[in-house]
PDB file of C-alpha atoms in Angstrom:
ATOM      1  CA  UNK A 198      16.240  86.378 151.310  1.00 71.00           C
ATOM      2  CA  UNK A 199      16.464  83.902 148.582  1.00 71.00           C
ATOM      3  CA  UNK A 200      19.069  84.300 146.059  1.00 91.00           C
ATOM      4  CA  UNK A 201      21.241  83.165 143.300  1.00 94.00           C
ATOM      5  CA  UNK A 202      25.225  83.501 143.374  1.00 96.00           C
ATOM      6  CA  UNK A 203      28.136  82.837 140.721  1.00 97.00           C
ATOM      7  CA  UNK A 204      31.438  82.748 141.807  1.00 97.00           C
ATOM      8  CA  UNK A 205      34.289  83.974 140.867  1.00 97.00           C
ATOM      9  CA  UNK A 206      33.046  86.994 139.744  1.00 96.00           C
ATOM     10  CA  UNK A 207      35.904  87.379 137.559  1.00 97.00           C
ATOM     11  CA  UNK A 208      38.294  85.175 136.070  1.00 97.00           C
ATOM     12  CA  UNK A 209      41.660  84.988 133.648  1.00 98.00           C
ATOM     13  CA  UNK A 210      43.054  81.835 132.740  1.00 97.00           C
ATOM     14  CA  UNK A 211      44.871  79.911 130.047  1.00 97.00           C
ATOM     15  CA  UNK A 212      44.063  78.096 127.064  1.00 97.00           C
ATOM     16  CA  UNK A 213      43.682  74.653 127.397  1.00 97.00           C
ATOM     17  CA  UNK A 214      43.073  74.944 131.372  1.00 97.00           C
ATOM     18  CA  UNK A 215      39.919  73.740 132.657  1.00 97.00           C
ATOM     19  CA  UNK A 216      37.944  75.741 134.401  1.00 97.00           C
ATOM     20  CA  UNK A 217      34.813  75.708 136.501  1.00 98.00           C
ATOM     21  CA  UNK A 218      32.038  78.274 137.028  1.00 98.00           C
ATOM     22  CA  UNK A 219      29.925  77.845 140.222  1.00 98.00           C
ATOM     23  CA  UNK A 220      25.702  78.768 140.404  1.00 98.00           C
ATOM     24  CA  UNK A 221      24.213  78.441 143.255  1.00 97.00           C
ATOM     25  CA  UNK A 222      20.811  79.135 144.113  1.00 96.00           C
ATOM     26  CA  UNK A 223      18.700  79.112 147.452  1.00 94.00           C
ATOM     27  CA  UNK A 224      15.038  79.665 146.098  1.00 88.00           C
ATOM     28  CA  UNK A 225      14.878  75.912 145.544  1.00 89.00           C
ATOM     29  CA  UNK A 226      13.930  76.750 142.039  1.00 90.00           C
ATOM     30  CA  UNK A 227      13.837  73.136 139.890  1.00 89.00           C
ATOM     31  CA  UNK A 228      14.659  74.539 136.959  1.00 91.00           C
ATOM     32  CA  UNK A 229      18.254  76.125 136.316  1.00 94.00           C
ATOM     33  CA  UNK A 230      20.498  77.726 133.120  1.00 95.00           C
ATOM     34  CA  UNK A 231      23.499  78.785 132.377  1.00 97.00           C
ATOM     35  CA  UNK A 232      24.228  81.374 129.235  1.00 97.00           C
ATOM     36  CA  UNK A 233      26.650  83.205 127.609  1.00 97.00           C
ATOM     37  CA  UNK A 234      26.299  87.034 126.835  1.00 96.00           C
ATOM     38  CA  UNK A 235      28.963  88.273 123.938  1.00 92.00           C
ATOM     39  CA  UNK A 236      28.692  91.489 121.876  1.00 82.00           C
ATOM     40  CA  UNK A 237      25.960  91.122 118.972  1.00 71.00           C
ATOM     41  CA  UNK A 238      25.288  87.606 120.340  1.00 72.00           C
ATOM     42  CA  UNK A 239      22.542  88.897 123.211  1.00 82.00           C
ATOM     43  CA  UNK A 240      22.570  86.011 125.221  1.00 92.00           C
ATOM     44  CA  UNK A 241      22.615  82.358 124.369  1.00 93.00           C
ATOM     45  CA  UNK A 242      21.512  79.408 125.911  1.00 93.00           C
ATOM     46  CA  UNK A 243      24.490  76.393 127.041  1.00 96.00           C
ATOM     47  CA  UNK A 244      23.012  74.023 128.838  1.00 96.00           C
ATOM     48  CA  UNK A 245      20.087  73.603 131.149  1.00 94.00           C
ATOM     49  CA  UNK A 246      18.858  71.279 134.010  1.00 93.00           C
ATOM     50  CA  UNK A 247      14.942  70.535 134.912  1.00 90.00           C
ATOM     51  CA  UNK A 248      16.034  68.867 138.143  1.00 91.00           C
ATOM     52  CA  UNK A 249      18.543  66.422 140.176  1.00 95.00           C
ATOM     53  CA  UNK A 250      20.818  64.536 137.653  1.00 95.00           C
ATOM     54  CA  UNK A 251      19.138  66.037 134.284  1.00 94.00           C
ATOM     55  CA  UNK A 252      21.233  67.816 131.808  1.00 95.00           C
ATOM     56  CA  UNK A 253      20.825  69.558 128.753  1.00 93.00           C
ATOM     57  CA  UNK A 254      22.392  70.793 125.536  1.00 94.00           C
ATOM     58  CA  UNK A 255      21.557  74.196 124.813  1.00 92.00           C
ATOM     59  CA  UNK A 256      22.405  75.931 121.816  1.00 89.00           C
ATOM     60  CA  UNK A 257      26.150  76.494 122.062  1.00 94.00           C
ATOM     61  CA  UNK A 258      27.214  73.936 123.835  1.00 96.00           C
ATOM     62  CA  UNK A 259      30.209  72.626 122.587  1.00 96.00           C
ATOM     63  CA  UNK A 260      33.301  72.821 124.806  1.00 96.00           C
ATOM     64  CA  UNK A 261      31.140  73.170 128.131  1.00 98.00           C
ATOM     65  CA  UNK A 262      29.547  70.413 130.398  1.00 97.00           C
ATOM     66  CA  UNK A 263      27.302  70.686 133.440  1.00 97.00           C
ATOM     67  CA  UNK A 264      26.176  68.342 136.135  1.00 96.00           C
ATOM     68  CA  UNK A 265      23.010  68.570 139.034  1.00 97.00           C
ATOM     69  CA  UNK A 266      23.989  66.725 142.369  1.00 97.00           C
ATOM     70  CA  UNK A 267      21.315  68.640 144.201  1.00 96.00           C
ATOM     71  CA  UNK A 268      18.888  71.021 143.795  1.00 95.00           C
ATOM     72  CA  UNK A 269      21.034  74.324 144.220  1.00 96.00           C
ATOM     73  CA  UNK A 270      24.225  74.029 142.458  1.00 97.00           C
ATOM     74  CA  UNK A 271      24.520  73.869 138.510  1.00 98.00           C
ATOM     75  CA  UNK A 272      28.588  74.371 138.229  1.00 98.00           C
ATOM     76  CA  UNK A 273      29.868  75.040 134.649  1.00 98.00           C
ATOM     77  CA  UNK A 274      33.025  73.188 133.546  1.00 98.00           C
ATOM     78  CA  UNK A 275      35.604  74.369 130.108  1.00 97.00           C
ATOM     79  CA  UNK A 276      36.833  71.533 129.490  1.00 94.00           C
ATOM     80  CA  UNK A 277      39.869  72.735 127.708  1.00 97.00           C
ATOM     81  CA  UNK A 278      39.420  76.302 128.008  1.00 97.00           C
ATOM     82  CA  UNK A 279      39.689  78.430 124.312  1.00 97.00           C
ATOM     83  CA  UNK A 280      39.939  81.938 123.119  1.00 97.00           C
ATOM     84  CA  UNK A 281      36.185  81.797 121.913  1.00 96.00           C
ATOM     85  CA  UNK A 282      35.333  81.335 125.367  1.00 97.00           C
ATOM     86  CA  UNK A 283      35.725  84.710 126.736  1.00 97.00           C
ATOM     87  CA  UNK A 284      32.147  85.913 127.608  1.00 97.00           C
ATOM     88  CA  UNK A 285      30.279  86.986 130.400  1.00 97.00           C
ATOM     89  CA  UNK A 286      28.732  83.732 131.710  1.00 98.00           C
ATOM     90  CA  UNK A 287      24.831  84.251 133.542  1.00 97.00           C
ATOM     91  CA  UNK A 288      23.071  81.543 135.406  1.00 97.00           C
ATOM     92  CA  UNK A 289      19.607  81.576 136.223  1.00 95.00           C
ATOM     93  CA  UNK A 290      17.016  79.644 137.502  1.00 93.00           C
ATOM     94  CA  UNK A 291      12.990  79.602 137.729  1.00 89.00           C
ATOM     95  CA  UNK A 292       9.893  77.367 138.915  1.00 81.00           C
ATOM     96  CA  UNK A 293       7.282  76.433 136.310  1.00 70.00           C
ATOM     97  CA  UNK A 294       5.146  76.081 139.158  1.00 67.00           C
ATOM     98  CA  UNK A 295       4.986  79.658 140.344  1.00 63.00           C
ATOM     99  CA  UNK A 296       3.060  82.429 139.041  1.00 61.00           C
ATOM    100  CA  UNK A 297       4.569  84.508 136.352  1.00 61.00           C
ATOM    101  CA  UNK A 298       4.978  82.078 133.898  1.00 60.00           C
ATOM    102  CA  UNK A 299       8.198  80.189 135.093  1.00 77.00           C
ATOM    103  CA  UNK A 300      10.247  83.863 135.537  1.00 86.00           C
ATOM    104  CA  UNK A 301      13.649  83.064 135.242  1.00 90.00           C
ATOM    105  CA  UNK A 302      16.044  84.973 137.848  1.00 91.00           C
ATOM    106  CA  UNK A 303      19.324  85.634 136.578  1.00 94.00           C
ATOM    107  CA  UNK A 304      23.234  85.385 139.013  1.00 95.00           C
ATOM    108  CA  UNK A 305      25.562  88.547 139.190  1.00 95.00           C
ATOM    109  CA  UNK A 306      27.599  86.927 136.012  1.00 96.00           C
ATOM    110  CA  UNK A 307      31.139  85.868 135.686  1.00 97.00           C
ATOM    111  CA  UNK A 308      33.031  87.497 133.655  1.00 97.00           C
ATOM    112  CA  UNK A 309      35.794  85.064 131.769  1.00 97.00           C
ATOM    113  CA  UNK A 310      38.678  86.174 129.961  1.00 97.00           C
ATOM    114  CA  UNK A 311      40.751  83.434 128.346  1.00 97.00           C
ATOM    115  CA  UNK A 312      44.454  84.345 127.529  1.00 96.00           C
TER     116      UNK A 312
ATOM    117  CA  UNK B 180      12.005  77.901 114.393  1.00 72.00           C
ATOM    118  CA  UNK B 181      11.692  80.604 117.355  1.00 81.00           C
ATOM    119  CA  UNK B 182      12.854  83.997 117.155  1.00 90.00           C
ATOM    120  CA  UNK B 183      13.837  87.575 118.711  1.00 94.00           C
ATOM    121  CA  UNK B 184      13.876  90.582 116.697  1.00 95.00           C
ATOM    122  CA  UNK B 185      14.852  93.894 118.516  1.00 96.00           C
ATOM    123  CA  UNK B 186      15.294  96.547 115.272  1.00 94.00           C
ATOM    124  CA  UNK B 187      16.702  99.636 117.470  1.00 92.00           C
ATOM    125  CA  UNK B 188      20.126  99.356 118.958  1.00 90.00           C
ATOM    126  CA  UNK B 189      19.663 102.480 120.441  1.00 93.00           C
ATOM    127  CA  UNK B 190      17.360 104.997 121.715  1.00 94.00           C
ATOM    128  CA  UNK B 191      17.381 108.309 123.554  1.00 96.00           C
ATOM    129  CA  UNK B 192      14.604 109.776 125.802  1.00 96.00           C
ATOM    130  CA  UNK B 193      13.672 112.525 127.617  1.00 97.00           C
ATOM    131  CA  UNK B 194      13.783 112.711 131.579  1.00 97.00           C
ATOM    132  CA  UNK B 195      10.167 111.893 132.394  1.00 97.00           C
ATOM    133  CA  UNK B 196       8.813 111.284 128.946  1.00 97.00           C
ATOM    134  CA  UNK B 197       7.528 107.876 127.830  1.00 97.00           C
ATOM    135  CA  UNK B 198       9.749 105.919 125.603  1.00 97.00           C
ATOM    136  CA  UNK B 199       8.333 102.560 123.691  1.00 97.00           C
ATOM    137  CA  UNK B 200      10.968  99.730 122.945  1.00 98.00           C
ATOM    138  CA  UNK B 201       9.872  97.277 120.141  1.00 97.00           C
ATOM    139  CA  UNK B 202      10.085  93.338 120.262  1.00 98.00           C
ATOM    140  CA  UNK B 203       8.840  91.337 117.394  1.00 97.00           C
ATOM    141  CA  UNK B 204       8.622  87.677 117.919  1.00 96.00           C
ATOM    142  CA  UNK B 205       8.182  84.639 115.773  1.00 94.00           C
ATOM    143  CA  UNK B 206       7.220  81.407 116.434  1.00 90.00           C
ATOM    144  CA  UNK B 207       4.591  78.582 115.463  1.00 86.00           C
ATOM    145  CA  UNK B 208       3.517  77.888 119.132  1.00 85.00           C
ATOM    146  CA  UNK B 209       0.262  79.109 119.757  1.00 85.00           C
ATOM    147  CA  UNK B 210       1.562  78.823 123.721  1.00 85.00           C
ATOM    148  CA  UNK B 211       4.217  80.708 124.741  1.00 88.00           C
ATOM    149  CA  UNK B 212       5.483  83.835 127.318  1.00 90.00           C
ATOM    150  CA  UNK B 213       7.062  86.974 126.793  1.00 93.00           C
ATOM    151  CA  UNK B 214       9.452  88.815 129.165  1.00 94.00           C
ATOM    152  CA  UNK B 215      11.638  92.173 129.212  1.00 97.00           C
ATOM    153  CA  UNK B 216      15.014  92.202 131.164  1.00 96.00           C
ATOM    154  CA  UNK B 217      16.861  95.339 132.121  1.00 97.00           C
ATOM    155  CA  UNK B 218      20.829  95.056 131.985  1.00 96.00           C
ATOM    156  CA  UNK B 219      22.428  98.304 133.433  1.00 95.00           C
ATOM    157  CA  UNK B 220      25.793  98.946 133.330  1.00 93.00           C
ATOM    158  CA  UNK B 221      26.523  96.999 136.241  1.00 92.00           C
ATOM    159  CA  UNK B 222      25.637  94.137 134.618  1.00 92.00           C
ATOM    160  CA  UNK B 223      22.943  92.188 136.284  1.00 93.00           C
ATOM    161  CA  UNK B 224      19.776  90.740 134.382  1.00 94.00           C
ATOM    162  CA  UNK B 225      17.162  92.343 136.148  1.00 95.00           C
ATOM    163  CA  UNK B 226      13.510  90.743 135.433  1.00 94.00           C
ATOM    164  CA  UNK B 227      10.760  93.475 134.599  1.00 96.00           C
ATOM    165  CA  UNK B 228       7.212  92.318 132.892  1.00 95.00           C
ATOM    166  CA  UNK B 229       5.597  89.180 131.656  1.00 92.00           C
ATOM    167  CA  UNK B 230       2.970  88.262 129.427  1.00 92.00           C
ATOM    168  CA  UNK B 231       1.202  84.940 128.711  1.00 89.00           C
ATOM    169  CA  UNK B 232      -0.094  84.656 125.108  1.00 89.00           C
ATOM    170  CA  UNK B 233      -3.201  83.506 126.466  1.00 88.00           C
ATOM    171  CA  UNK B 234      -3.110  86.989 128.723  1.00 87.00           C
ATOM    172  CA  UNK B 235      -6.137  89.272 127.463  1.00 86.00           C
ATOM    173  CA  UNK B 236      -4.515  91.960 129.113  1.00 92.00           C
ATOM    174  CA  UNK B 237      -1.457  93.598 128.704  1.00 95.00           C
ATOM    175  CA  UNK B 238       0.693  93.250 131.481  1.00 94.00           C
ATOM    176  CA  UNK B 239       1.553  96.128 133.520  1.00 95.00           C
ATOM    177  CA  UNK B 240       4.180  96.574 136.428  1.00 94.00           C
ATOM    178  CA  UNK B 241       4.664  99.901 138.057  1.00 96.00           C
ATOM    179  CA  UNK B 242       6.243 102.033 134.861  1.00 97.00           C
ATOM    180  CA  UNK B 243       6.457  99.645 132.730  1.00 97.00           C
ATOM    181  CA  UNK B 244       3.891  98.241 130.689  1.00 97.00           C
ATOM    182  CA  UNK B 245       3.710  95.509 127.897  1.00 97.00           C
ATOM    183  CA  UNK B 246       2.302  96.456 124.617  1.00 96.00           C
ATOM    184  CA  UNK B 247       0.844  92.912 123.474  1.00 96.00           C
ATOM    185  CA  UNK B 248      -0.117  92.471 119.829  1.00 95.00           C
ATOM    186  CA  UNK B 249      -1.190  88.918 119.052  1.00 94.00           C
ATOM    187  CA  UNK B 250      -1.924  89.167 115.442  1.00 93.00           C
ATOM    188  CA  UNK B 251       1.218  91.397 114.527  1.00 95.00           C
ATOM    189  CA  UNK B 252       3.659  89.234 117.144  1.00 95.00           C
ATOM    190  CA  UNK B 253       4.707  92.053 118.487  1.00 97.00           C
ATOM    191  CA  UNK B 254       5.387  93.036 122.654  1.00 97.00           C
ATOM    192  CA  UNK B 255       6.491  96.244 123.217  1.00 98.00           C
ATOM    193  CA  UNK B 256       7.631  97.684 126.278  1.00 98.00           C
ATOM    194  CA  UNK B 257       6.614 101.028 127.293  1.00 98.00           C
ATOM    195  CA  UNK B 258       8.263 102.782 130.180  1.00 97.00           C
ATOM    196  CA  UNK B 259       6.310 106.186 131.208  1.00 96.00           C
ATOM    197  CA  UNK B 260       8.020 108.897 132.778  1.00 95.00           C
ATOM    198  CA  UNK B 261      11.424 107.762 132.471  1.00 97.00           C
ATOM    199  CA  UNK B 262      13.940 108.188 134.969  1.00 97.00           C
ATOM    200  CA  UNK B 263      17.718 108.533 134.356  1.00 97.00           C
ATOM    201  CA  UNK B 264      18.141 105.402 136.559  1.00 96.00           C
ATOM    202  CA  UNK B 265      16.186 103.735 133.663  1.00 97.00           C
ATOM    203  CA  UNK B 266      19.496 104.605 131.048  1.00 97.00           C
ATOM    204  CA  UNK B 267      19.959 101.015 130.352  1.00 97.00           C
ATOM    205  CA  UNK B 268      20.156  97.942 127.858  1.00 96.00           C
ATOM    206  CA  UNK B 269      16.916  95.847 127.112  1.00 97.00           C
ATOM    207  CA  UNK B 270      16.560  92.653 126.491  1.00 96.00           C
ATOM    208  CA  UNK B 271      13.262  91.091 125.136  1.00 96.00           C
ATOM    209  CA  UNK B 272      13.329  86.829 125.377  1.00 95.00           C
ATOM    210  CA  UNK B 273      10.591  84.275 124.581  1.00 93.00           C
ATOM    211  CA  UNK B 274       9.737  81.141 126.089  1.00 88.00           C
ATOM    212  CA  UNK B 275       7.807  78.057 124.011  1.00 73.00           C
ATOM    213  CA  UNK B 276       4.945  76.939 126.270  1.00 59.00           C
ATOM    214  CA  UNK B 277       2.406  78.513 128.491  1.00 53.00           C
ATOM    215  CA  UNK B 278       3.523  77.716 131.934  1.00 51.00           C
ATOM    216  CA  UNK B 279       5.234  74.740 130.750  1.00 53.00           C
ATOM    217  CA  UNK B 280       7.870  72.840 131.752  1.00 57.00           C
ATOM    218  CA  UNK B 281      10.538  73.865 129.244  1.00 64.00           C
ATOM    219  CA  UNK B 282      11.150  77.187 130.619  1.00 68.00           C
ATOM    220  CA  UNK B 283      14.506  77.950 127.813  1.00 81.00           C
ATOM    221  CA  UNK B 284      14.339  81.767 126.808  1.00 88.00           C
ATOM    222  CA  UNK B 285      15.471  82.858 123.252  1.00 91.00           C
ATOM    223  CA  UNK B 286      16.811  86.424 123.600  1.00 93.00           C
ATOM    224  CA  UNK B 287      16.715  89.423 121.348  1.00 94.00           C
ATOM    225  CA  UNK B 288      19.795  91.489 120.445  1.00 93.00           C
ATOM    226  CA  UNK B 289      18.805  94.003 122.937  1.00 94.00           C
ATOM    227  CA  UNK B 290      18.459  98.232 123.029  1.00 96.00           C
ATOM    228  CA  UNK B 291      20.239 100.472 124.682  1.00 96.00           C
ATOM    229  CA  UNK B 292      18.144 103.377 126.299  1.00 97.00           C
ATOM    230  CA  UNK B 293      19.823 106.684 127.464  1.00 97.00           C
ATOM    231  CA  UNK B 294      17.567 108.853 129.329  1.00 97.00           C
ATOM    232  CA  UNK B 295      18.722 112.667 128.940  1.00 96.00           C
ATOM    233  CA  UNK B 296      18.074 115.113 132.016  1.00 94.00           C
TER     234      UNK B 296
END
């Protein structure tokens, strides 16, 4: 069955190390997302990728970058990992050209904690 | 600009009564889609109902149903006969653009639903 995974699950690190966060999906879905969920927050949008070699800046993305190679992995990097950035981190992806109006389908999470 | 409104942080319900979650929305797009998620305490972001805002119907999946009012921006998500697997947070997220290309959610603050036996 088609699926998306995150990996790790579940992560401590340092300030100031970088870190990466891997998303990889098999339903050869275009579009993919990663977001952040934190208490009173919900979740919020960090960057996004409509295909091979596009990017995007979501709505908190400071501190984060992303990059598309192919069509299945969107890996998160922290640059410089901070304090602010412990969260539980949720990728997704969808395809506007199914029906259900471009359903996004959301990874196990990662959860983060930065010491 | 686009926005989630989801007034009750948390709700109780009675094994195998109906329960009704509110969702307002705001945006200027006369395009766009509505979904409900389902976060249980494990965590996962489970997908439940959509609804176009060109839908005439109000979406329905199994239990769950979407309560679409246009006019009032509002999408409500009714679960009959709840279960105590359906104890729960719930998110409600919009997307700008009817089966569009831009596919970026905004999410509500969620509500938490406990279902009592």
């Amino acid at each position: 069955d088609a699926e998306i995974t995150q990996s790790p699950r579940h992560k401590i690190t340092e300030t100031g190390r970088q870190v990466t966060l891997a998303c990889h999906q098999t339903w050869n879905h275009n579009n993919m997302f990663w977001y952040r969920q934190d208490l009173g927050h919900g979740l919020r949008l960090i960057h996004y990728s409509y295909g091979v070699q596009d990017t995007n800046k979501g709505e908190v993305s400071d501190g984060y970058s992303v990059s598309r190679s192919n069509t299945e992995d969107l890996p998160l990097t922290l640059e410089s990992a901070a304090s602010s950035q412990t969260s539980v981190y949720f990728c997704a992806s969808s395809d506007p050209g199914l029906a259900g109006g471009d359903t996004q389908y959301f990874g196990p999470g990662t959860r983060l904690t930065v010491l | 600009a686009q926005k989630i409104t989801q007034t009750q942080p948390g709700m109780f319900v009675q094994e195998k009564e109906a329960v009704t979650l509110d969702c307002t929305y705001d945006t200027s797009d006369q395009s766009y889609g509505l979904f409900w998620y389902k976060q249980p305490s494990s965590g996962e972001m489970i997908f439940l109902i959509y609804q176009g805002s060109y839908d005439e119907q109000n979406a329905t999946e199994g239990r769950y149903s979407l309560n679409f009012q246009k006019a009032r921006k509002s999408a409500n998500l009714v679960i009959s006969a709840s279960q105590l697997g359906d104890s729960a947070m719930y998110f409600c997220a919009m997307r700008e653009g009817y089966r569009s290309n831009t596919g970026k959610l905004i999410f509500g603050q969620g509500t938490t639903l406990q279902v009592k036996p």
